[in-house]
Coordinates of C-alpha atoms in Angstrom, one line a residue:
Chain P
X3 CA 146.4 74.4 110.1
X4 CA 143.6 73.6 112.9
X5 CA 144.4 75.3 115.8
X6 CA 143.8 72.9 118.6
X7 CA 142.6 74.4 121.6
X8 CA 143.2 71.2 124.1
X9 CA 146.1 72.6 125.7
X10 CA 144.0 75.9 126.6
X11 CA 141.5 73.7 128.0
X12 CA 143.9 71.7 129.9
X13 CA 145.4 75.1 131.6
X14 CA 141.9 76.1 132.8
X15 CA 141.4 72.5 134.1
X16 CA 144.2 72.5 136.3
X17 CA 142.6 75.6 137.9
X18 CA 139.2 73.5 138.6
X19 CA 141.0 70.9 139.9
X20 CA 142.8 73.0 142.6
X21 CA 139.6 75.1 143.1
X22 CA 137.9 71.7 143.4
X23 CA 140.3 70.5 146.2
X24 CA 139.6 73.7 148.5
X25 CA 135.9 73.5 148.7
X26 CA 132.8 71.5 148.7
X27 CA 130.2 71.0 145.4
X28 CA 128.4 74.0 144.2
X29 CA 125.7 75.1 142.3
X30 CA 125.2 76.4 139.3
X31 CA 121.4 77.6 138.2
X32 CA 121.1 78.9 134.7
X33 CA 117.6 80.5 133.8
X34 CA 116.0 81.2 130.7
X35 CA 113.1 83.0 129.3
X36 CA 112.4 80.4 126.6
X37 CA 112.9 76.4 126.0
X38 CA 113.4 76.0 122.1
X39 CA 115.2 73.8 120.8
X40 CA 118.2 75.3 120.7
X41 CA 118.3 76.6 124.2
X42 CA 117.5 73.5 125.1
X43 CA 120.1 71.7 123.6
X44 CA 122.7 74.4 125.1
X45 CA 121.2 73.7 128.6
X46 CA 121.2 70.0 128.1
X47 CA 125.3 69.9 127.2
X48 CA 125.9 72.7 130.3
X49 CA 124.5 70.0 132.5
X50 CA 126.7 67.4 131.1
X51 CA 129.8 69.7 131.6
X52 CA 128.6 70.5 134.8
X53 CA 128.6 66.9 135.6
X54 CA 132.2 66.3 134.6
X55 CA 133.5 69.0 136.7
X56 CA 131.6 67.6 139.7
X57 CA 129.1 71.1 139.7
X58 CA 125.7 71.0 140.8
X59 CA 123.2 72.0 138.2
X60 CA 119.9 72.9 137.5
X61 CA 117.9 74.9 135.0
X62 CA 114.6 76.6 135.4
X63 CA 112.3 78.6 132.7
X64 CA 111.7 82.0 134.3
X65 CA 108.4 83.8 133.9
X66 CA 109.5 86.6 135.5
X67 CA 113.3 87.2 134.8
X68 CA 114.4 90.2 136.7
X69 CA 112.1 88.9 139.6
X70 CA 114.3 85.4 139.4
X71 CA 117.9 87.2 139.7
X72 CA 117.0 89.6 142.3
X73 CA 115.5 86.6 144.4
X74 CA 119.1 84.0 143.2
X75 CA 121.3 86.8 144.0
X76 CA 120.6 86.5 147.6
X77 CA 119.5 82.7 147.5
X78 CA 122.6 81.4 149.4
X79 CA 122.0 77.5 148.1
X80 CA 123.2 79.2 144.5
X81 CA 126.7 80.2 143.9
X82 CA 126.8 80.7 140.8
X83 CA 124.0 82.3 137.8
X84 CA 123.9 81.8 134.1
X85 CA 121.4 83.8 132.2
X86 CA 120.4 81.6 128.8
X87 CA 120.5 83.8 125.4
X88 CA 118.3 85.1 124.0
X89 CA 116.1 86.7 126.1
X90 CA 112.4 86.8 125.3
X91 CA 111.4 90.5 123.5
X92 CA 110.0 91.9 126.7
X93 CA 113.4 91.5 128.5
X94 CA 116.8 93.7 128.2
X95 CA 119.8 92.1 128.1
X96 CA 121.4 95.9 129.8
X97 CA 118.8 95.6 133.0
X98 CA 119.8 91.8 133.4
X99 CA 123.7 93.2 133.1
X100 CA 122.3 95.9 136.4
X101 CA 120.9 93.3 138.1
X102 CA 122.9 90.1 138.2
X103 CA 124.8 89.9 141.8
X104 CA 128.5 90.2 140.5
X105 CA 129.8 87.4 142.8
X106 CA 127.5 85.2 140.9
X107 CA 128.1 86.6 137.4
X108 CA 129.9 83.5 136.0
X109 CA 129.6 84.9 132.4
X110 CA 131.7 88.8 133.5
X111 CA 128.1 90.9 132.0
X112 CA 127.7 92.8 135.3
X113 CA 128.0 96.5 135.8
X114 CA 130.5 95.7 138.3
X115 CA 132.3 93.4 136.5
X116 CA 132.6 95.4 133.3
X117 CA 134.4 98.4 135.6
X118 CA 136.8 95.8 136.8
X119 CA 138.1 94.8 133.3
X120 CA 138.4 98.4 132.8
X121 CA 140.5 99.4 135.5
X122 CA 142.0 96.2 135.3
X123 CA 141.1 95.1 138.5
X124 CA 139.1 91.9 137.1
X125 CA 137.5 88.8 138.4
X126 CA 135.1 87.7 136.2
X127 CA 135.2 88.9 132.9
X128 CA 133.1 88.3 129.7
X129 CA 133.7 84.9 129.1
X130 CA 134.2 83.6 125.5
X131 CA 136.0 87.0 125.0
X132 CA 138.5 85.7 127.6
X133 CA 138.5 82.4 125.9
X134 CA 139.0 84.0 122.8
X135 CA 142.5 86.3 124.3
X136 CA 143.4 83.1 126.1
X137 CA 143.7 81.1 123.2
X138 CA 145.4 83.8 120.7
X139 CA 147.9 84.1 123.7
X140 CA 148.3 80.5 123.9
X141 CA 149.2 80.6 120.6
X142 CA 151.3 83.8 119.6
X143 CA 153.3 86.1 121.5
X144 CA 151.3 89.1 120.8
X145 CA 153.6 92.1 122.2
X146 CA 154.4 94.8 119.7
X147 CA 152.4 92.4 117.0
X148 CA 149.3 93.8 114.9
X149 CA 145.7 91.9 115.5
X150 CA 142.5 93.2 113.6
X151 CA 139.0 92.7 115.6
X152 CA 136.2 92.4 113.3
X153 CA 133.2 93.0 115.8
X154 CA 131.9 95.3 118.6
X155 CA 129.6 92.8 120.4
X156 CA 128.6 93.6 124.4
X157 CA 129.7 89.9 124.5
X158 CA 132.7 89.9 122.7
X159 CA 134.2 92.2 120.3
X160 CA 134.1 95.1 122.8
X161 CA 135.4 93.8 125.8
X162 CA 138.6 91.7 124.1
X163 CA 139.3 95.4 122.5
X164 CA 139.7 96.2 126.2
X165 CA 141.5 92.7 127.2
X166 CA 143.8 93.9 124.8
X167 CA 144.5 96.9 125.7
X168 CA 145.6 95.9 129.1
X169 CA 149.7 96.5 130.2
X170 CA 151.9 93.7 129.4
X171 CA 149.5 92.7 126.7
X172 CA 150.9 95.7 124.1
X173 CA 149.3 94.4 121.2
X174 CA 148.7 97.3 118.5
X175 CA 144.4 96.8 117.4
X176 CA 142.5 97.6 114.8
X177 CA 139.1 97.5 115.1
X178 CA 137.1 96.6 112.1
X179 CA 133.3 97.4 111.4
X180 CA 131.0 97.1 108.3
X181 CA 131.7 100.4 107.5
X182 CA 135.3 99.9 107.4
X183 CA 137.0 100.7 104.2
X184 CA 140.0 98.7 102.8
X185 CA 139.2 95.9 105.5
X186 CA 141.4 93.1 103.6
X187 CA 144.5 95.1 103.2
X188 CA 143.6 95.3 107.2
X189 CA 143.4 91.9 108.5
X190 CA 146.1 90.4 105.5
X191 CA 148.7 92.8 106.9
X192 CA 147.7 91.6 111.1
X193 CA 150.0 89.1 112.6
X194 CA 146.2 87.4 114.0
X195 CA 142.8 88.5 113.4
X196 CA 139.6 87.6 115.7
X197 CA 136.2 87.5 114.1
X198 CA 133.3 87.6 116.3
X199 CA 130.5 89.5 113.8
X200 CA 128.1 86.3 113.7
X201 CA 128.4 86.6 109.5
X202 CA 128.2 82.5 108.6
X203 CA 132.1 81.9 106.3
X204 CA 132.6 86.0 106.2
X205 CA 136.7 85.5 106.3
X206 CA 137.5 83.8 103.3
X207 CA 141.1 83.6 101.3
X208 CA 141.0 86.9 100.8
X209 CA 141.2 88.2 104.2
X210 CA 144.2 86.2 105.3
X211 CA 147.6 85.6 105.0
X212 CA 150.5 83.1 105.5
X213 CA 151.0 81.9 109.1
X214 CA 148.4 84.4 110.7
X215 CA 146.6 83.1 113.6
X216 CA 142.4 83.2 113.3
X217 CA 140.1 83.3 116.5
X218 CA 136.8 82.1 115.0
X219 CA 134.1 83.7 117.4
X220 CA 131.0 83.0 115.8
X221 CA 129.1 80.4 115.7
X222 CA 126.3 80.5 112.8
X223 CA 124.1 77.5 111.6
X224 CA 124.3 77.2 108.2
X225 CA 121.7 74.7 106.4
X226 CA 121.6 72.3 109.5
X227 CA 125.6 72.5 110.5
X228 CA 127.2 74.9 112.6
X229 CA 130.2 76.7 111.0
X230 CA 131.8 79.6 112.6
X231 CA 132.8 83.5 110.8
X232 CA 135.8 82.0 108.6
X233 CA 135.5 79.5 106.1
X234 CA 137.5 76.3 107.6
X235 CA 139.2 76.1 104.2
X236 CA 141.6 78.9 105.2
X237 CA 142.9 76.1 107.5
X238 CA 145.6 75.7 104.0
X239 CA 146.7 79.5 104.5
X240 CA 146.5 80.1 108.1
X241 CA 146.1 78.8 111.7
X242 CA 142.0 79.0 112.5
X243 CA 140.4 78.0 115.4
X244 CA 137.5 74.9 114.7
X245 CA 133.7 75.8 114.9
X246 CA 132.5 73.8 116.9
X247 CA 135.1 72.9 119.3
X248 CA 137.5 76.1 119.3
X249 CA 136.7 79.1 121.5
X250 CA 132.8 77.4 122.4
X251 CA 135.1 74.5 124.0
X252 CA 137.1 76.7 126.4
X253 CA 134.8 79.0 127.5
X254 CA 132.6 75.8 128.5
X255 CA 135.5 75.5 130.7
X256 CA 136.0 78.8 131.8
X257 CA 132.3 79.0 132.3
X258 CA 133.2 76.1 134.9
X259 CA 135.6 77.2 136.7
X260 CA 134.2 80.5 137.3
X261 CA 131.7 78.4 139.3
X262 CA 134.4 77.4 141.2
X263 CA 135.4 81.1 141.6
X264 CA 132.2 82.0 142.8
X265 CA 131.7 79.1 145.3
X266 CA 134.9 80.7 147.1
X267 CA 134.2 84.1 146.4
X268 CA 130.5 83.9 147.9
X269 CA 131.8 81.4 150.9
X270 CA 135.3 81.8 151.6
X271 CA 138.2 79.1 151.3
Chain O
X25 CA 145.7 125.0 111.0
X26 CA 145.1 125.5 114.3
X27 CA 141.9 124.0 115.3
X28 CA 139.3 126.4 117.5
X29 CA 137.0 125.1 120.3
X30 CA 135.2 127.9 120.3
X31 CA 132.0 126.2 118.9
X32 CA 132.0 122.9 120.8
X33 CA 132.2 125.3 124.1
X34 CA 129.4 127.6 122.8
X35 CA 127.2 123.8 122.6
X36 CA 128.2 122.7 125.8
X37 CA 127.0 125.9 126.7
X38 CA 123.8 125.8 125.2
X39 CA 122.9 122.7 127.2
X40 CA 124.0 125.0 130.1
X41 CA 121.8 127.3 129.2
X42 CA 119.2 125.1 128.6
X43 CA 119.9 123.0 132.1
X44 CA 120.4 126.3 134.5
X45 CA 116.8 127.5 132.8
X46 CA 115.3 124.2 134.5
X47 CA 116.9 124.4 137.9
X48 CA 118.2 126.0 141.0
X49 CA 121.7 127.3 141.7
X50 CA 123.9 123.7 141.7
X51 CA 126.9 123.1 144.3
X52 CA 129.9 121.5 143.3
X53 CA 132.1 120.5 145.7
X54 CA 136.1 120.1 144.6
X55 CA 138.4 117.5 147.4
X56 CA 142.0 117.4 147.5
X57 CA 144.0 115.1 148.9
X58 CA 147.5 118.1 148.8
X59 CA 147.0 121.6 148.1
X60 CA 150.1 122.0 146.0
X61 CA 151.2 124.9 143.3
X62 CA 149.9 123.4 140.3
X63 CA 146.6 122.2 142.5
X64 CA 145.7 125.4 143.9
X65 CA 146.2 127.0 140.2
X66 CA 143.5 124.6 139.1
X67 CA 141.4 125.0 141.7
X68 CA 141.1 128.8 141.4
X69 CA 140.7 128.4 137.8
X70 CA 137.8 125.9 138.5
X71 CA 136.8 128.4 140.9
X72 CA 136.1 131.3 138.2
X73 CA 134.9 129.1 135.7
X74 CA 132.0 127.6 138.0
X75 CA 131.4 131.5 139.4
X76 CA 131.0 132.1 135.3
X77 CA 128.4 129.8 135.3
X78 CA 126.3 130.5 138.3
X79 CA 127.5 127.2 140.0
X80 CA 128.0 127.4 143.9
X81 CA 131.6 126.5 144.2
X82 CA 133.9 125.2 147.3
X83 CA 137.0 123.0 147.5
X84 CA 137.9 121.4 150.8
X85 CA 141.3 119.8 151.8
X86 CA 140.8 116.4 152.9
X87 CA 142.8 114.3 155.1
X88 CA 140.6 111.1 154.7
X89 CA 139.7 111.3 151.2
X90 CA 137.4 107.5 150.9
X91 CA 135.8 109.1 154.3
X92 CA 135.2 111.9 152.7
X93 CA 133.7 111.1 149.5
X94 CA 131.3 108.5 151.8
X95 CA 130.3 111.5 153.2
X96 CA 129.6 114.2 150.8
X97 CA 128.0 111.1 148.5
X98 CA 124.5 111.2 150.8
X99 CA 125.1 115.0 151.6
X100 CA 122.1 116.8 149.8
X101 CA 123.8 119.9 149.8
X102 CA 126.1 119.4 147.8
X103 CA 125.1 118.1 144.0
X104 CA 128.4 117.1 142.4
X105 CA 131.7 115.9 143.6
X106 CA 135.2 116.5 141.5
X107 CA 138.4 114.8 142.9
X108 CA 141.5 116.5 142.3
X109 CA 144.5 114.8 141.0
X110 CA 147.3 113.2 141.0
X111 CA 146.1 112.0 144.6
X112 CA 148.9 111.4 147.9
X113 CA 150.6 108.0 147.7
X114 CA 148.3 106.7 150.1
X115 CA 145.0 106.9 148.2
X116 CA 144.1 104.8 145.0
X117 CA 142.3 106.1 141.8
X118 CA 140.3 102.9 141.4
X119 CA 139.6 102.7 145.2
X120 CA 137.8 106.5 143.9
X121 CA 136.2 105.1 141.3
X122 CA 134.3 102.7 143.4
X123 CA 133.3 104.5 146.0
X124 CA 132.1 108.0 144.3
X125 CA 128.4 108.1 144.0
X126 CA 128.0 108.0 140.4
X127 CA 125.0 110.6 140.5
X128 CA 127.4 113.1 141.5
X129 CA 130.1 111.7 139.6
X130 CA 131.0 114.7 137.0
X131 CA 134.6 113.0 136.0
X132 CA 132.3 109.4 134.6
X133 CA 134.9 107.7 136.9
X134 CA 132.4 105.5 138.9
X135 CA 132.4 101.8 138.5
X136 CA 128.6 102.5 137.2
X137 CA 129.6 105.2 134.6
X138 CA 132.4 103.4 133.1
X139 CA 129.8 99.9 133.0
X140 CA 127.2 102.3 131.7
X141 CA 129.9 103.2 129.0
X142 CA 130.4 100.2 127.8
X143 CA 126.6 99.1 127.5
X144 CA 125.8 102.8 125.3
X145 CA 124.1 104.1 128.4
X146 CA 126.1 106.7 129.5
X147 CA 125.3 109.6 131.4
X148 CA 128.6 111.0 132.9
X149 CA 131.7 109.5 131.0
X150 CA 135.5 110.2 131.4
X151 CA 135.0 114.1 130.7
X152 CA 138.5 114.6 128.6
X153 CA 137.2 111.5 126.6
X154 CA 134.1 113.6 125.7
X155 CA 135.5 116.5 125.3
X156 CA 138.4 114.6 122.7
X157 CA 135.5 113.2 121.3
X158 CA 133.5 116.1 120.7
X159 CA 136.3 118.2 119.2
X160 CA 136.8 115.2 117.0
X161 CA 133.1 114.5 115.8
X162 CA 132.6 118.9 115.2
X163 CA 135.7 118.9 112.9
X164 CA 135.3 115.6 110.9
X165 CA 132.4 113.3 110.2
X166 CA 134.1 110.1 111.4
X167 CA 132.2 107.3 109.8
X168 CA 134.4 105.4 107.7
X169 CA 137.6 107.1 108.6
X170 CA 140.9 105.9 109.8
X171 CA 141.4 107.0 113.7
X172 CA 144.8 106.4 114.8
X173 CA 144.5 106.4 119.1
X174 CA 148.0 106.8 121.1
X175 CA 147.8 106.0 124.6
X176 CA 145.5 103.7 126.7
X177 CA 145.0 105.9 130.1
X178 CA 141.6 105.0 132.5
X179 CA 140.9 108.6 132.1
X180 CA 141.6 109.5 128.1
X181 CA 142.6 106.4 126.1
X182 CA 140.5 103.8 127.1
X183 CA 137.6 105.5 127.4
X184 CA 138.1 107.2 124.1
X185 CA 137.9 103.5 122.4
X186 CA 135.1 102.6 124.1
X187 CA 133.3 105.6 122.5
X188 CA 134.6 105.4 119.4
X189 CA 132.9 101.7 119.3
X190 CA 129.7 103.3 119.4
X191 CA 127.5 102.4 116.9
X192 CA 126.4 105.2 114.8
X193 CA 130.2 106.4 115.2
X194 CA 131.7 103.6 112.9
X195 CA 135.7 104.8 112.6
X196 CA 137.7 102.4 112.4
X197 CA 140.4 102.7 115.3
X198 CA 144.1 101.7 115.3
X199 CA 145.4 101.5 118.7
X200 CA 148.9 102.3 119.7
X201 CA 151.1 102.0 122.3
X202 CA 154.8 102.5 122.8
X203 CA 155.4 98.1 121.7
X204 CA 153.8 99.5 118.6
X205 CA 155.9 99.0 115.4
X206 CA 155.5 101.1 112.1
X207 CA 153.9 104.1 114.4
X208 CA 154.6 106.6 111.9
X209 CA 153.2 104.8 108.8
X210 CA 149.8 104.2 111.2
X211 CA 149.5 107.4 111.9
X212 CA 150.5 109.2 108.4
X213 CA 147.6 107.1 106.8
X214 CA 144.6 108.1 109.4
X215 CA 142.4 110.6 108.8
X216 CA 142.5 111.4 112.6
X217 CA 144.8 111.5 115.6
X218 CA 144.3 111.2 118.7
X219 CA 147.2 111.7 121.2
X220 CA 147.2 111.3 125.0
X221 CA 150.5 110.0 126.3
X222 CA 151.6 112.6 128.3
X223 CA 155.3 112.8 126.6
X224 CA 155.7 116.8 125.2
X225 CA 155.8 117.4 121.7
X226 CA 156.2 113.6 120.6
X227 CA 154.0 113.7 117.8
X228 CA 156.6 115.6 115.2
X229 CA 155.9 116.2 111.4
X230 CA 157.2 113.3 110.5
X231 CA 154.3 111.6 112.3
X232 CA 151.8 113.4 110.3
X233 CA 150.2 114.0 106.9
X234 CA 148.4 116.9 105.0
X235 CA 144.9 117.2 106.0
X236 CA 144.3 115.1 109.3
X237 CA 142.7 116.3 112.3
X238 CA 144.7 115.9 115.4
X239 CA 143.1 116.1 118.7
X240 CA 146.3 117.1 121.2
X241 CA 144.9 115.9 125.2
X242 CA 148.6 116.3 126.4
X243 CA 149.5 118.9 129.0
X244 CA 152.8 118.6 130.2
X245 CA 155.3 121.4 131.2
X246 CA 158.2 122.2 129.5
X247 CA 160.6 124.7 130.6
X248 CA 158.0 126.1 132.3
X249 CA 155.8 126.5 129.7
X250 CA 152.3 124.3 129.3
X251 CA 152.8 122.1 125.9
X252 CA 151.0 119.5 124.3
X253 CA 152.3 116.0 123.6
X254 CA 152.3 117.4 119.6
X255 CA 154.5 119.9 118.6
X256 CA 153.0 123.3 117.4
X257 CA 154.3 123.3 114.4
X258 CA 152.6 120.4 112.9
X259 CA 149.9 123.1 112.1
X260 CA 151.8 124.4 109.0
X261 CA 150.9 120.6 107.8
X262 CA 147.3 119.5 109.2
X263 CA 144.7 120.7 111.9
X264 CA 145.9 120.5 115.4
X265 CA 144.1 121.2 118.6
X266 CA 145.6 124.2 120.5
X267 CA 147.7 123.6 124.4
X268 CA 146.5 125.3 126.0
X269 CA 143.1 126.4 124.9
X270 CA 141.8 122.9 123.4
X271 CA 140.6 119.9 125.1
X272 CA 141.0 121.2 128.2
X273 CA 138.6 124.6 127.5
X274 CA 136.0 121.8 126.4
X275 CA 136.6 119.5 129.1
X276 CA 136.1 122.2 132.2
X277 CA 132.9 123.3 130.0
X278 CA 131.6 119.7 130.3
X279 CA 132.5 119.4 133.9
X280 CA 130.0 122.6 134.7
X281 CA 127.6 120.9 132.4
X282 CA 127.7 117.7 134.3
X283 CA 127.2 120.0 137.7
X284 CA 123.7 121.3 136.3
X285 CA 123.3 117.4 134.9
X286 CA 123.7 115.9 138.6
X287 CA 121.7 118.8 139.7
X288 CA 118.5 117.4 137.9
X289 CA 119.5 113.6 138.3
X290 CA 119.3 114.2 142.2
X291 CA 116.6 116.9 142.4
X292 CA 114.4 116.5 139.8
X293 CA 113.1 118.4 137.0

């Protein structure tokens, strides 16, 4: 089966619309380093999102990165920043991570951000890595049950090993890399496994089981169509998230209401 | 087999060497919120241990600990700053953790430690966590090998499986908790344990197998006595870390290291 992610998406709307009712419009500014066509075309459906959700949005190409986010962080017309990926050679995604004001840091990559999720203390936190926990708990009870992470991304495979870890959560992880050994007899035996390794139709039949749940992370373009880490056809053996429209679709959302966030965070209510 | 630390101190040391060749005499300053029997033991034994390595050494009862570590943070006198625990009710451990100045920070508590952590940046990092680590990495080469992790602590579990994500490190990590079903079979099939739970002598023969390493981080007291959260006797079947005498000889090593390491982050080669 698909796993349909509109409910998810739902939740995290209801949360806009009451953030929406106790303050006024903000702003979202998203920079980037480059305009290709791809970047472009991400940039071009964030402002349609942004539109839905009544958000104020603008984009700008950034000569001078660092420069940009010191000078936004303190530009009080901005509430909330999203750095486009990737970043030209010359810039670090780690010194963008040390600079970004964490009150603005819609997408959780902050210094001060990452801390919170470890002491568990968080407000923003890395956000397709909460969209990915968000829908595998929407879907599964996941106390006392097994789920094997392929992937150790900044992004997403490391912080959803520390979602996961978090009390009340008590899920048992494995975390799987390329040099794993035995990895099938891993994520066969898992109650759900999560894939975010960026591997174009990696988890095939033989990775899965009956009724296991799937979190398809990646997003890979594969002669002109986008397919995610798992090949859709084991939709017969398992539940899988759709690439597009599975985790991409809520963390739009999330991405959106942590806008919100930041408009009362940086103002007040 | 009992496992011996003896040649992960004598490294630390080396870089003690190394660091105290480069650098004046270093003052670490120790602040306690109750000066209690088990406390004072551990302050006197920091006491000698810093004395054995030429630090300057002081501990100070506070009675406004967030006051305290505001001040001693800008104090130039003093080069590294150690918070004894458990704290009074009143204070919090993450309320620690984001004020400390992470310069002086020899415990890799800070907010910016921890973030730098997580990014493979790391200067200071949870020092039990190293030192777990470290025993770990001198006794088996870990790529490719099953790592079974119990517990999930800020200061010990957590930490540890953000290390072990490291690239370059490449085990492939099982993490339990007390939800976790099948605990015995998970364990029996690493190559490695890992135990930090904090419950004496849990991890029984029938938890292990022939061969594994097992790191033992517990300290608990038991009729008196200081015991691990292993039992002793699962040396007659595979290589366990000695309580006391393991992690915790390597971990107050590292802490004196990380005195001469702040030294020359604030002063200067």
């Amino acid at each position: 089966m698909v796993i349909d992610v509109e409910n998810t998406v739902k939740e995290v709307e209801k949360e806009i619309e009451y953030l929406k009712s106790k303050t006024e419009k903000p702003k979202l500014l998203s920079l980037t380093t480059k305009l290709n066509g791809s970047i472009k075309a991400y940039l071009n459906s964030q402002a349609e999102i942004a539109k839905k959700y009544g958000i104020d949005f603008e984009y700008i190409k950034s000569d001078n990165l660092y420069e940009d986010i010191k000078k936004y962080n303190k530009d009080i017309s901005v509430d909330a920043l999203f750095i486009a990926k990737p970043l030209k050679k010359d810039y670090d995604d780690k010194q963008v991570a040390k600079l970004i004001n964490p009150k603005k840091d819609i997408e959780g990559i902050s210094y001060h951000n990452i801390a919170a999720m470890f002491y568990e203390d968080e407000y923003f936190i890395p956000c397709t890595a909460e969209s990915a926990v968000k829908i595998l708990e929407d879907n599964l009870n996941i106390t006392g049950k097994k789920i094997a992470l392929m992937g150790r991304s900044y992004t997403v495979g490391k912080p959803i090993s520390i979602l996961l870890q978090k009390k009340g959560r008590d899920a048992t992880l494995t975390l799987i890399n390329s040099k794993t050994k035995g990895q099938k007899e891993i994520t066969k035996s898992a109650d759900a496994i999560i894939i975010a390794i960026g591997i174009a139709e990696y988890l095939n039949e033989d990775f899965v089981s009956k009724g296991q749940k799937v979190i398809d992370v990646g997003i890979n373009v594969e002669n002109g169509k986008l397919v995610g880490d798992a090949k859709k056809t084991i939709s017969k053996i398992c539940d899988v998230t759709p690439v597009p429209g599975g985790v991409g679709n809520v963390t739009s959302t999330i991405l959106m209401r942590n806008v919100y966030r930041a408009k009362i965070l940086n103002r007040g209510f």
